[in-house]
Amino acid sequence: MSTLHGVFIDVVVDEPARSDVELAKKLEEVCPVSIFKATDAGTTIVEENLDECVLCNLCVDAAPEGTVHIIKKYE
Amino acid sequence: MRFYEYEARKIVERAGIPVTKYGFCQSAEEARKAAEEIGGPVVIKSQVLSGGRMKAGGVQFADTPDEAAAHAEKILELEINGLMPVGVLVDPKAEVKQEYYAGVVWDGTAKKPLMLFSDMGGIDIEQVAEEHPDHVGRGHVSNLFPVGDYEAKQVIAATGVTGSQLNRATPILARLARLFLENDMTLAEINPVAELTDGRFVALDAHMEMEDEAVGRQKQLLRKDLGIAEDDTRDHYEPSEFERNVKAIDSADHRGVIQGKDHGFHGNLGLVIGAGGGSLTLTDAVRSQGGKPANYSEIGGNPSVAKACGLAKEVLMKDGVEKIAVMMSIVSNTRVDIVARGVIKACLELDRDPAETIAIFRIPGAWEDEGFKILDRYGVEYCDRSVSLWDAAGRAVAKIQGAAA
């Protein structure tokens, strides 16, 4: 029995925004389901939380326009 | 939460209702001492949360302390309906002139407590109500205002009781109603209330049940006055692996609520159901249309995908489960798309085709359009609020019966 991640949702942060440490902290703070983790290298996506995305778009609003993408894999 | 008779007796006594001298004993020697203190003939009663004590030999009469000890020794070893007693109650064999019934029950329709009184005590009140309705007095009391003695008096007087009997029975019923409200009971009854040959009125046997949700705020009564341990839930059975697993999944995540029960269910249709009484309605609907549920469950309060997935997986992994039905009443706070993701993920993680495994998905409400997109993508049959709970349950039953044919 496997545990699947990102079956329904994928989240992509474009470079160079992905390496922005300040943006990483902001994304970690706004996401209600902990999809983003801030590291010294910038933003890391927490794969096991991807499907918990509630489509609130807080991450999209917090980032520079067009740099964070929420992908509904079922569409 | 149910109480043993000896606890119910303490609750009654605590409320100022007269009782006879009694003793709760956990050994034959204690029973002997209790009988000596009471003096005269006594009755020894098994303290077990089950009916049919008398028939099973769990109630015995004794004329002497030695006889009381001998009976207690046997009763303490006597299993009744699969349950061992926690002790015995030693009661005096009272000289009774007349038996009455006093009770307070929660009337779910009126949403108020209902006082009941009968001058035909000692037998089931349901039987009296059916065969002698004029011997049962009834009256609702307020949830908010204090219960007045006059309210109890009216209920008793309706059975034709008058004079000193009316005056003596009135405070008993009024105090019972007050204890019902103060202790969050769902049932409080004294049967019989005995009028002794010396004219006194006493509670000879009491039965109490407390609202489970109130256990947390009744600590004074439960923990201090009755000494009931926190882990003493009075469940009649050990939780199954399924029940334990579902509880663990629920406890691990604060989002939403899931519950699962499977005692007594041995069917092939797993149920992932909930919302505003929906679980009971849907279980009944499945059964009355010939379906065989494999479990009972409740899901709601906007659970996470992981929690919905966890419940669905546990249901799917039960022996004999062929398909699951995912159904809820209309919900406003539980997102349809989140539950859809959860149940589909459960199928995928168990390497099962969601379209084949989910017999029906009927959850109308918040984010349903998004949910329906997900269900479409995986070919799962779903319906919206235009299909009743009954019809959705019928579709699930038809599908699983069709698969079996």
PDB file of C-alpha atoms in Angstrom, chain B residues 70-321:
ATOM      1  CA  ALA B  70     -23.159 -16.765  50.866  1.00  0.00           C
ATOM      2  CA  HIS B  71     -25.397 -15.175  48.240  1.00  0.00           C
ATOM      3  CA  ALA B  72     -22.926 -12.340  47.679  1.00  0.00           C
ATOM      4  CA  GLU B  73     -20.104 -14.812  47.085  1.00  0.00           C
ATOM      5  CA  LYS B  74     -22.091 -16.536  44.352  1.00  0.00           C
ATOM      6  CA  ILE B  75     -23.418 -13.363  42.764  1.00  0.00           C
ATOM      7  CA  LEU B  76     -19.946 -11.805  42.601  1.00  0.00           C
ATOM      8  CA  GLU B  77     -18.863 -14.753  40.414  1.00  0.00           C
ATOM      9  CA  LEU B  78     -21.997 -14.737  38.290  1.00  0.00           C
ATOM     10  CA  GLU B  79     -21.699 -13.486  34.705  1.00  0.00           C
ATOM     11  CA  ILE B  80     -24.866 -11.870  33.405  1.00  0.00           C
ATOM     12  CA  ASN B  81     -25.237 -11.350  29.662  1.00  0.00           C
ATOM     13  CA  GLY B  82     -21.477 -11.501  29.241  1.00  0.00           C
ATOM     14  CA  LEU B  83     -20.748  -9.003  31.998  1.00  0.00           C
ATOM     15  CA  MET B  84     -19.194  -9.541  35.415  1.00  0.00           C
ATOM     16  CA  PRO B  85     -20.571  -7.514  38.320  1.00  0.00           C
ATOM     17  CA  VAL B  86     -18.518  -4.753  39.912  1.00  0.00           C
ATOM     18  CA  GLY B  87     -20.021  -5.613  43.289  1.00  0.00           C
ATOM     19  CA  VAL B  88     -23.326  -6.244  45.030  1.00  0.00           C
ATOM     20  CA  LEU B  89     -25.832  -3.935  46.604  1.00  0.00           C
ATOM     21  CA  VAL B  90     -27.200  -5.022  49.973  1.00  0.00           C
ATOM     22  CA  ASP B  91     -30.621  -3.552  50.618  1.00  0.00           C
ATOM     23  CA  PRO B  92     -33.174  -4.073  53.378  1.00  0.00           C
ATOM     24  CA  LYS B  93     -36.179  -6.113  52.362  1.00  0.00           C
ATOM     25  CA  ALA B  94     -38.590  -3.255  52.792  1.00  0.00           C
ATOM     26  CA  GLU B  95     -42.120  -3.562  54.182  1.00  0.00           C
ATOM     27  CA  VAL B  96     -43.949  -1.928  51.313  1.00  0.00           C
ATOM     28  CA  LYS B  97     -47.535  -0.703  51.457  1.00  0.00           C
ATOM     29  CA  GLN B  98     -47.652   0.590  47.870  1.00  0.00           C
ATOM     30  CA  GLU B  99     -45.247   1.038  44.982  1.00  0.00           C
ATOM     31  CA  TYR B 100     -45.144   4.102  42.734  1.00  0.00           C
ATOM     32  CA  TYR B 101     -43.070   5.134  39.727  1.00  0.00           C
ATOM     33  CA  ALA B 102     -41.293   8.503  39.364  1.00  0.00           C
ATOM     34  CA  GLY B 103     -39.272   9.361  36.310  1.00  0.00           C
ATOM     35  CA  VAL B 104     -37.895  12.144  34.178  1.00  0.00           C
ATOM     36  CA  VAL B 105     -36.967  11.500  30.564  1.00  0.00           C
ATOM     37  CA  TRP B 106     -35.726  13.693  27.768  1.00  0.00           C
ATOM     38  CA  ASP B 107     -38.508  14.349  25.280  1.00  0.00           C
ATOM     39  CA  GLY B 108     -36.659  14.816  22.005  1.00  0.00           C
ATOM     40  CA  THR B 109     -39.759  16.009  20.185  1.00  0.00           C
ATOM     41  CA  ALA B 110     -40.663  18.724  22.680  1.00  0.00           C
ATOM     42  CA  LYS B 111     -36.959  19.344  23.446  1.00  0.00           C
ATOM     43  CA  LYS B 112     -37.781  19.441  27.142  1.00  0.00           C
ATOM     44  CA  PRO B 113     -37.579  17.084  30.101  1.00  0.00           C
ATOM     45  CA  LEU B 114     -40.791  15.185  30.743  1.00  0.00           C
ATOM     46  CA  MET B 115     -41.855  14.248  34.266  1.00  0.00           C
ATOM     47  CA  LEU B 116     -43.714  10.965  34.634  1.00  0.00           C
ATOM     48  CA  PHE B 117     -45.472   9.536  37.654  1.00  0.00           C
ATOM     49  CA  SER B 118     -47.577   6.454  38.190  1.00  0.00           C
ATOM     50  CA  ASP B 119     -49.337   4.954  41.166  1.00  0.00           C
ATOM     51  CA  MET B 120     -48.557   1.546  39.647  1.00  0.00           C
ATOM     52  CA  GLY B 121     -44.854   1.187  40.353  1.00  0.00           C
ATOM     53  CA  GLY B 122     -42.562  -1.811  40.321  1.00  0.00           C
ATOM     54  CA  ILE B 123     -43.365  -2.748  36.722  1.00  0.00           C
ATOM     55  CA  ASP B 124     -42.283  -1.269  33.393  1.00  0.00           C
ATOM     56  CA  ILE B 125     -43.724   2.189  32.921  1.00  0.00           C
ATOM     57  CA  GLU B 126     -44.181   1.412  29.200  1.00  0.00           C
ATOM     58  CA  GLN B 127     -46.492  -1.463  30.140  1.00  0.00           C
ATOM     59  CA  VAL B 128     -48.476   0.730  32.546  1.00  0.00           C
ATOM     60  CA  ALA B 129     -48.768   3.476  29.937  1.00  0.00           C
ATOM     61  CA  GLU B 130     -50.125   0.993  27.412  1.00  0.00           C
ATOM     62  CA  GLU B 131     -52.490  -0.951  29.648  1.00  0.00           C
ATOM     63  CA  HIS B 132     -53.489   1.724  32.165  1.00  0.00           C
ATOM     64  CA  PRO B 133     -52.912   5.125  30.573  1.00  0.00           C
ATOM     65  CA  ASP B 134     -55.039   6.860  33.212  1.00  0.00           C
ATOM     66  CA  HIS B 135     -52.499   5.748  35.813  1.00  0.00           C
ATOM     67  CA  VAL B 136     -49.656   7.733  34.255  1.00  0.00           C
ATOM     68  CA  GLY B 137     -49.286  11.470  34.862  1.00  0.00           C
ATOM     69  CA  ARG B 138     -47.098  13.545  32.552  1.00  0.00           C
ATOM     70  CA  GLY B 139     -45.785  17.103  32.483  1.00  0.00           C
ATOM     71  CA  HIS B 140     -42.937  18.929  30.781  1.00  0.00           C
ATOM     72  CA  VAL B 141     -40.578  21.169  32.710  1.00  0.00           C
ATOM     73  CA  SER B 142     -38.532  24.099  31.481  1.00  0.00           C
ATOM     74  CA  ASN B 143     -34.894  23.746  30.508  1.00  0.00           C
ATOM     75  CA  LEU B 144     -34.268  27.254  31.821  1.00  0.00           C
ATOM     76  CA  PHE B 145     -36.400  27.920  34.881  1.00  0.00           C
ATOM     77  CA  PRO B 146     -36.273  26.154  38.238  1.00  0.00           C
ATOM     78  CA  VAL B 147     -38.694  23.270  38.659  1.00  0.00           C
ATOM     79  CA  GLY B 148     -41.470  24.152  41.104  1.00  0.00           C
ATOM     80  CA  ASP B 149     -42.980  21.644  43.493  1.00  0.00           C
ATOM     81  CA  TYR B 150     -46.404  22.581  42.148  1.00  0.00           C
ATOM     82  CA  GLU B 151     -45.423  21.234  38.726  1.00  0.00           C
ATOM     83  CA  ALA B 152     -44.588  17.839  40.196  1.00  0.00           C
ATOM     84  CA  LYS B 153     -47.776  17.934  42.272  1.00  0.00           C
ATOM     85  CA  GLN B 154     -49.904  18.418  39.163  1.00  0.00           C
ATOM     86  CA  VAL B 155     -48.310  15.415  37.464  1.00  0.00           C
ATOM     87  CA  ILE B 156     -48.866  13.188  40.513  1.00  0.00           C
ATOM     88  CA  ALA B 157     -52.399  14.454  41.140  1.00  0.00           C
ATOM     89  CA  ALA B 158     -53.300  13.501  37.557  1.00  0.00           C
ATOM     90  CA  THR B 159     -53.028   9.826  38.597  1.00  0.00           C
ATOM     91  CA  GLY B 160     -55.591  10.288  41.373  1.00  0.00           C
ATOM     92  CA  VAL B 161     -53.112  10.335  44.252  1.00  0.00           C
ATOM     93  CA  THR B 162     -54.318  12.692  46.994  1.00  0.00           C
ATOM     94  CA  GLY B 163     -53.804  13.630  50.642  1.00  0.00           C
ATOM     95  CA  SER B 164     -50.624  12.782  52.521  1.00  0.00           C
ATOM     96  CA  GLN B 165     -49.437  10.456  49.727  1.00  0.00           C
ATOM     97  CA  LEU B 166     -49.552  13.401  47.334  1.00  0.00           C
ATOM     98  CA  ASN B 167     -47.664  15.611  49.771  1.00  0.00           C
ATOM     99  CA  ARG B 168     -44.970  13.000  50.386  1.00  0.00           C
ATOM    100  CA  ALA B 169     -44.484  12.021  46.743  1.00  0.00           C
ATOM    101  CA  THR B 170     -44.312  15.615  45.473  1.00  0.00           C
ATOM    102  CA  PRO B 171     -40.812  16.550  46.718  1.00  0.00           C
ATOM    103  CA  ILE B 172     -39.462  13.246  45.401  1.00  0.00           C
ATOM    104  CA  LEU B 173     -40.578  13.911  41.830  1.00  0.00           C
ATOM    105  CA  ALA B 174     -39.606  17.609  42.023  1.00  0.00           C
ATOM    106  CA  ARG B 175     -36.104  16.755  43.311  1.00  0.00           C
ATOM    107  CA  LEU B 176     -35.741  14.084  40.654  1.00  0.00           C
ATOM    108  CA  ALA B 177     -36.532  16.674  37.972  1.00  0.00           C
ATOM    109  CA  ARG B 178     -33.991  19.084  39.478  1.00  0.00           C
ATOM    110  CA  LEU B 179     -31.265  16.469  39.610  1.00  0.00           C
ATOM    111  CA  PHE B 180     -32.087  15.550  36.012  1.00  0.00           C
ATOM    112  CA  LEU B 181     -31.428  19.132  34.906  1.00  0.00           C
ATOM    113  CA  GLU B 182     -28.451  19.821  37.168  1.00  0.00           C
ATOM    114  CA  ASN B 183     -26.647  16.611  36.218  1.00  0.00           C
ATOM    115  CA  ASP B 184     -27.390  16.578  32.478  1.00  0.00           C
ATOM    116  CA  MET B 185     -29.284  13.311  32.644  1.00  0.00           C
ATOM    117  CA  THR B 186     -31.158  11.804  29.736  1.00  0.00           C
ATOM    118  CA  LEU B 187     -33.029   9.443  32.034  1.00  0.00           C
ATOM    119  CA  ALA B 188     -33.644   9.532  35.771  1.00  0.00           C
ATOM    120  CA  GLU B 189     -36.139   7.127  37.224  1.00  0.00           C
ATOM    121  CA  ILE B 190     -37.031   5.650  40.570  1.00  0.00           C
ATOM    122  CA  ASN B 191     -38.952   2.441  40.288  1.00  0.00           C
ATOM    123  CA  PRO B 192     -40.305   1.749  42.718  1.00  0.00           C
ATOM    124  CA  VAL B 193     -40.805   4.717  44.963  1.00  0.00           C
ATOM    125  CA  ALA B 194     -42.094   2.783  47.955  1.00  0.00           C
ATOM    126  CA  GLU B 195     -44.639   3.887  50.492  1.00  0.00           C
ATOM    127  CA  LEU B 196     -43.557   1.868  53.520  1.00  0.00           C
ATOM    128  CA  THR B 197     -45.936   0.498  56.112  1.00  0.00           C
ATOM    129  CA  ASP B 198     -44.784   3.246  58.491  1.00  0.00           C
ATOM    130  CA  GLY B 199     -45.898   5.885  55.958  1.00  0.00           C
ATOM    131  CA  ARG B 200     -42.434   6.949  54.755  1.00  0.00           C
ATOM    132  CA  PHE B 201     -41.719   7.320  51.035  1.00  0.00           C
ATOM    133  CA  VAL B 202     -38.312   6.012  49.905  1.00  0.00           C
ATOM    134  CA  ALA B 203     -36.518   5.242  46.642  1.00  0.00           C
ATOM    135  CA  LEU B 204     -35.978   1.491  46.465  1.00  0.00           C
ATOM    136  CA  ASP B 205     -34.373   1.283  43.028  1.00  0.00           C
ATOM    137  CA  ALA B 206     -33.038   3.984  40.721  1.00  0.00           C
ATOM    138  CA  HIS B 207     -31.843   4.096  37.147  1.00  0.00           C
ATOM    139  CA  MET B 208     -29.841   7.021  35.756  1.00  0.00           C
ATOM    140  CA  GLU B 209     -28.262   7.803  32.413  1.00  0.00           C
ATOM    141  CA  MET B 210     -26.198  10.901  31.680  1.00  0.00           C
ATOM    142  CA  GLU B 211     -25.740  12.640  28.338  1.00  0.00           C
ATOM    143  CA  ASP B 212     -22.321  11.474  27.077  1.00  0.00           C
ATOM    144  CA  GLU B 213     -21.416  14.971  25.922  1.00  0.00           C
ATOM    145  CA  ALA B 214     -21.894  16.274  29.478  1.00  0.00           C
ATOM    146  CA  VAL B 215     -19.333  13.980  31.070  1.00  0.00           C
ATOM    147  CA  GLY B 216     -16.638  16.656  30.816  1.00  0.00           C
ATOM    148  CA  ARG B 217     -18.562  19.183  32.861  1.00  0.00           C
ATOM    149  CA  GLN B 218     -19.906  16.813  35.505  1.00  0.00           C
ATOM    150  CA  LYS B 219     -16.540  16.149  37.100  1.00  0.00           C
ATOM    151  CA  GLN B 220     -17.722  16.914  40.627  1.00  0.00           C
ATOM    152  CA  LEU B 221     -20.377  14.224  40.452  1.00  0.00           C
ATOM    153  CA  LEU B 222     -18.455  11.664  38.411  1.00  0.00           C
ATOM    154  CA  ARG B 223     -14.917  11.912  39.724  1.00  0.00           C
ATOM    155  CA  LYS B 224     -15.313  13.265  43.256  1.00  0.00           C
ATOM    156  CA  ASP B 225     -18.709  12.127  44.501  1.00  0.00           C
ATOM    157  CA  LEU B 226     -18.933   8.781  42.705  1.00  0.00           C
ATOM    158  CA  GLY B 227     -15.215   8.107  42.205  1.00  0.00           C
ATOM    159  CA  ILE B 228     -15.608   7.058  38.573  1.00  0.00           C
ATOM    160  CA  ALA B 229     -12.256   6.968  36.764  1.00  0.00           C
ATOM    161  CA  GLU B 230     -11.807   9.032  33.616  1.00  0.00           C
ATOM    162  CA  ASP B 231     -11.140   5.982  31.473  1.00  0.00           C
ATOM    163  CA  ASP B 232     -14.281   4.251  32.715  1.00  0.00           C
ATOM    164  CA  THR B 233     -16.470   4.887  29.674  1.00  0.00           C
ATOM    165  CA  ARG B 234     -18.968   2.135  30.463  1.00  0.00           C
ATOM    166  CA  ASP B 235     -18.597   0.764  26.955  1.00  0.00           C
ATOM    167  CA  HIS B 236     -19.885  -2.768  26.778  1.00  0.00           C
ATOM    168  CA  TYR B 237     -17.221  -3.982  24.429  1.00  0.00           C
ATOM    169  CA  GLU B 238     -13.622  -3.490  23.498  1.00  0.00           C
ATOM    170  CA  PRO B 239     -13.255  -1.272  20.419  1.00  0.00           C
ATOM    171  CA  SER B 240     -12.499  -3.207  17.230  1.00  0.00           C
ATOM    172  CA  GLU B 241      -9.307  -2.637  15.273  1.00  0.00           C
ATOM    173  CA  PHE B 242     -11.339  -0.578  12.787  1.00  0.00           C
ATOM    174  CA  GLU B 243     -12.751   1.576  15.586  1.00  0.00           C
ATOM    175  CA  ARG B 244      -9.359   2.069  17.192  1.00  0.00           C
ATOM    176  CA  ASN B 245      -7.748   2.985  13.886  1.00  0.00           C
ATOM    177  CA  VAL B 246     -10.437   5.504  12.973  1.00  0.00           C
ATOM    178  CA  LYS B 247     -10.171   7.080  16.407  1.00  0.00           C
ATOM    179  CA  ALA B 248      -6.394   7.354  16.035  1.00  0.00           C
ATOM    180  CA  ILE B 249      -6.738   9.044  12.640  1.00  0.00           C
ATOM    181  CA  ASP B 250      -9.255  11.476  14.094  1.00  0.00           C
ATOM    182  CA  SER B 251      -7.074  12.287  17.104  1.00  0.00           C
ATOM    183  CA  ALA B 252      -3.983  12.906  14.983  1.00  0.00           C
ATOM    184  CA  ASP B 253      -5.517  15.814  13.056  1.00  0.00           C
ATOM    185  CA  HIS B 254      -7.565  18.650  14.528  1.00  0.00           C
ATOM    186  CA  ARG B 255      -9.396  19.366  11.278  1.00  0.00           C
ATOM    187  CA  GLY B 256     -12.921  17.977  11.053  1.00  0.00           C
ATOM    188  CA  VAL B 257     -14.315  14.934  12.766  1.00  0.00           C
ATOM    189  CA  ILE B 258     -14.544  11.280  11.814  1.00  0.00           C
ATOM    190  CA  GLN B 259     -15.968   8.369  13.751  1.00  0.00           C
ATOM    191  CA  GLY B 260     -16.397   4.742  12.887  1.00  0.00           C
ATOM    192  CA  LYS B 261     -18.260   1.829  14.441  1.00  0.00           C
ATOM    193  CA  ASP B 262     -18.505  -1.693  13.160  1.00  0.00           C
ATOM    194  CA  HIS B 263     -19.808  -3.844  15.976  1.00  0.00           C
ATOM    195  CA  GLY B 264     -22.723  -5.840  14.646  1.00  0.00           C
ATOM    196  CA  PHE B 265     -22.062  -4.911  11.020  1.00  0.00           C
ATOM    197  CA  HIS B 266     -20.932  -7.658   8.692  1.00  0.00           C
ATOM    198  CA  GLY B 267     -21.954  -6.375   5.272  1.00  0.00           C
ATOM    199  CA  ASN B 268     -20.234  -5.723   1.976  1.00  0.00           C
ATOM    200  CA  LEU B 269     -21.078  -2.030   1.521  1.00  0.00           C
ATOM    201  CA  GLY B 270     -18.757   0.330   3.371  1.00  0.00           C
ATOM    202  CA  LEU B 271     -20.290   3.613   4.474  1.00  0.00           C
ATOM    203  CA  VAL B 272     -18.496   6.955   4.489  1.00  0.00           C
ATOM    204  CA  ILE B 273     -21.404   9.066   5.615  1.00  0.00           C
ATOM    205  CA  GLY B 274     -22.375  12.002   7.802  1.00  0.00           C
ATOM    206  CA  ALA B 275     -23.764  15.498   8.286  1.00  0.00           C
ATOM    207  CA  GLY B 276     -26.556  16.634  10.527  1.00  0.00           C
ATOM    208  CA  GLY B 277     -28.059  13.256  11.360  1.00  0.00           C
ATOM    209  CA  GLY B 278     -27.273  11.981   7.877  1.00  0.00           C
ATOM    210  CA  SER B 279     -25.393   8.957   9.176  1.00  0.00           C
ATOM    211  CA  LEU B 280     -28.378   7.478  10.972  1.00  0.00           C
ATOM    212  CA  THR B 281     -30.743   8.296   8.128  1.00  0.00           C
ATOM    213  CA  LEU B 282     -28.402   6.839   5.523  1.00  0.00           C
ATOM    214  CA  THR B 283     -27.637   3.665   7.464  1.00  0.00           C
ATOM    215  CA  ASP B 284     -31.363   3.090   7.864  1.00  0.00           C
ATOM    216  CA  ALA B 285     -31.953   3.864   4.181  1.00  0.00           C
ATOM    217  CA  VAL B 286     -29.309   1.357   3.074  1.00  0.00           C
ATOM    218  CA  ARG B 287     -30.633  -1.364   5.354  1.00  0.00           C
ATOM    219  CA  SER B 288     -34.277  -0.872   4.552  1.00  0.00           C
ATOM    220  CA  GLN B 289     -33.483  -1.168   0.841  1.00  0.00           C
ATOM    221  CA  GLY B 290     -31.824  -4.517   1.342  1.00  0.00           C
ATOM    222  CA  GLY B 291     -28.233  -3.300   1.605  1.00  0.00           C
ATOM    223  CA  LYS B 292     -25.739  -4.716   4.054  1.00  0.00           C
ATOM    224  CA  PRO B 293     -23.606  -2.012   5.668  1.00  0.00           C
ATOM    225  CA  ALA B 294     -20.119  -3.024   6.726  1.00  0.00           C
ATOM    226  CA  ASN B 295     -19.890  -0.214   9.234  1.00  0.00           C
ATOM    227  CA  TYR B 296     -21.369   2.976  10.575  1.00  0.00           C
ATOM    228  CA  SER B 297     -19.423   6.208  10.298  1.00  0.00           C
ATOM    229  CA  GLU B 298     -19.640   9.935  10.718  1.00  0.00           C
ATOM    230  CA  ILE B 299     -17.639  12.477   8.810  1.00  0.00           C
ATOM    231  CA  GLY B 300     -18.056  16.229   9.038  1.00  0.00           C
ATOM    232  CA  GLY B 301     -16.765  19.547  10.288  1.00  0.00           C
ATOM    233  CA  ASN B 302     -14.589  19.986   7.187  1.00  0.00           C
ATOM    234  CA  PRO B 303     -11.952  17.312   7.649  1.00  0.00           C
ATOM    235  CA  SER B 304      -8.625  17.340   5.866  1.00  0.00           C
ATOM    236  CA  VAL B 305      -8.041  15.254   2.759  1.00  0.00           C
ATOM    237  CA  ALA B 306      -5.837  12.986   4.865  1.00  0.00           C
ATOM    238  CA  LYS B 307      -8.614  12.423   7.385  1.00  0.00           C
ATOM    239  CA  ALA B 308     -11.258  11.661   4.751  1.00  0.00           C
ATOM    240  CA  CYS B 309      -8.745   9.393   3.019  1.00  0.00           C
ATOM    241  CA  GLY B 310      -7.898   7.669   6.290  1.00  0.00           C
ATOM    242  CA  LEU B 311     -11.539   6.892   7.069  1.00  0.00           C
ATOM    243  CA  ALA B 312     -12.245   5.649   3.542  1.00  0.00           C
ATOM    244  CA  LYS B 313      -9.155   3.433   3.615  1.00  0.00           C
ATOM    245  CA  GLU B 314     -10.109   1.897   6.937  1.00  0.00           C
ATOM    246  CA  VAL B 315     -13.587   1.174   5.609  1.00  0.00           C
ATOM    247  CA  LEU B 316     -12.226  -0.296   2.392  1.00  0.00           C
ATOM    248  CA  MET B 317      -9.764  -2.512   4.248  1.00  0.00           C
ATOM    249  CA  LYS B 318     -12.487  -4.162   6.315  1.00  0.00           C
ATOM    250  CA  ASP B 319     -13.094  -7.811   5.533  1.00  0.00           C
ATOM    251  CA  GLY B 320     -15.875  -8.326   3.017  1.00  0.00           C
ATOM    252  CA  VAL B 321     -16.161  -4.720   1.823  1.00  0.00           C
TER     253      VAL B 321
END
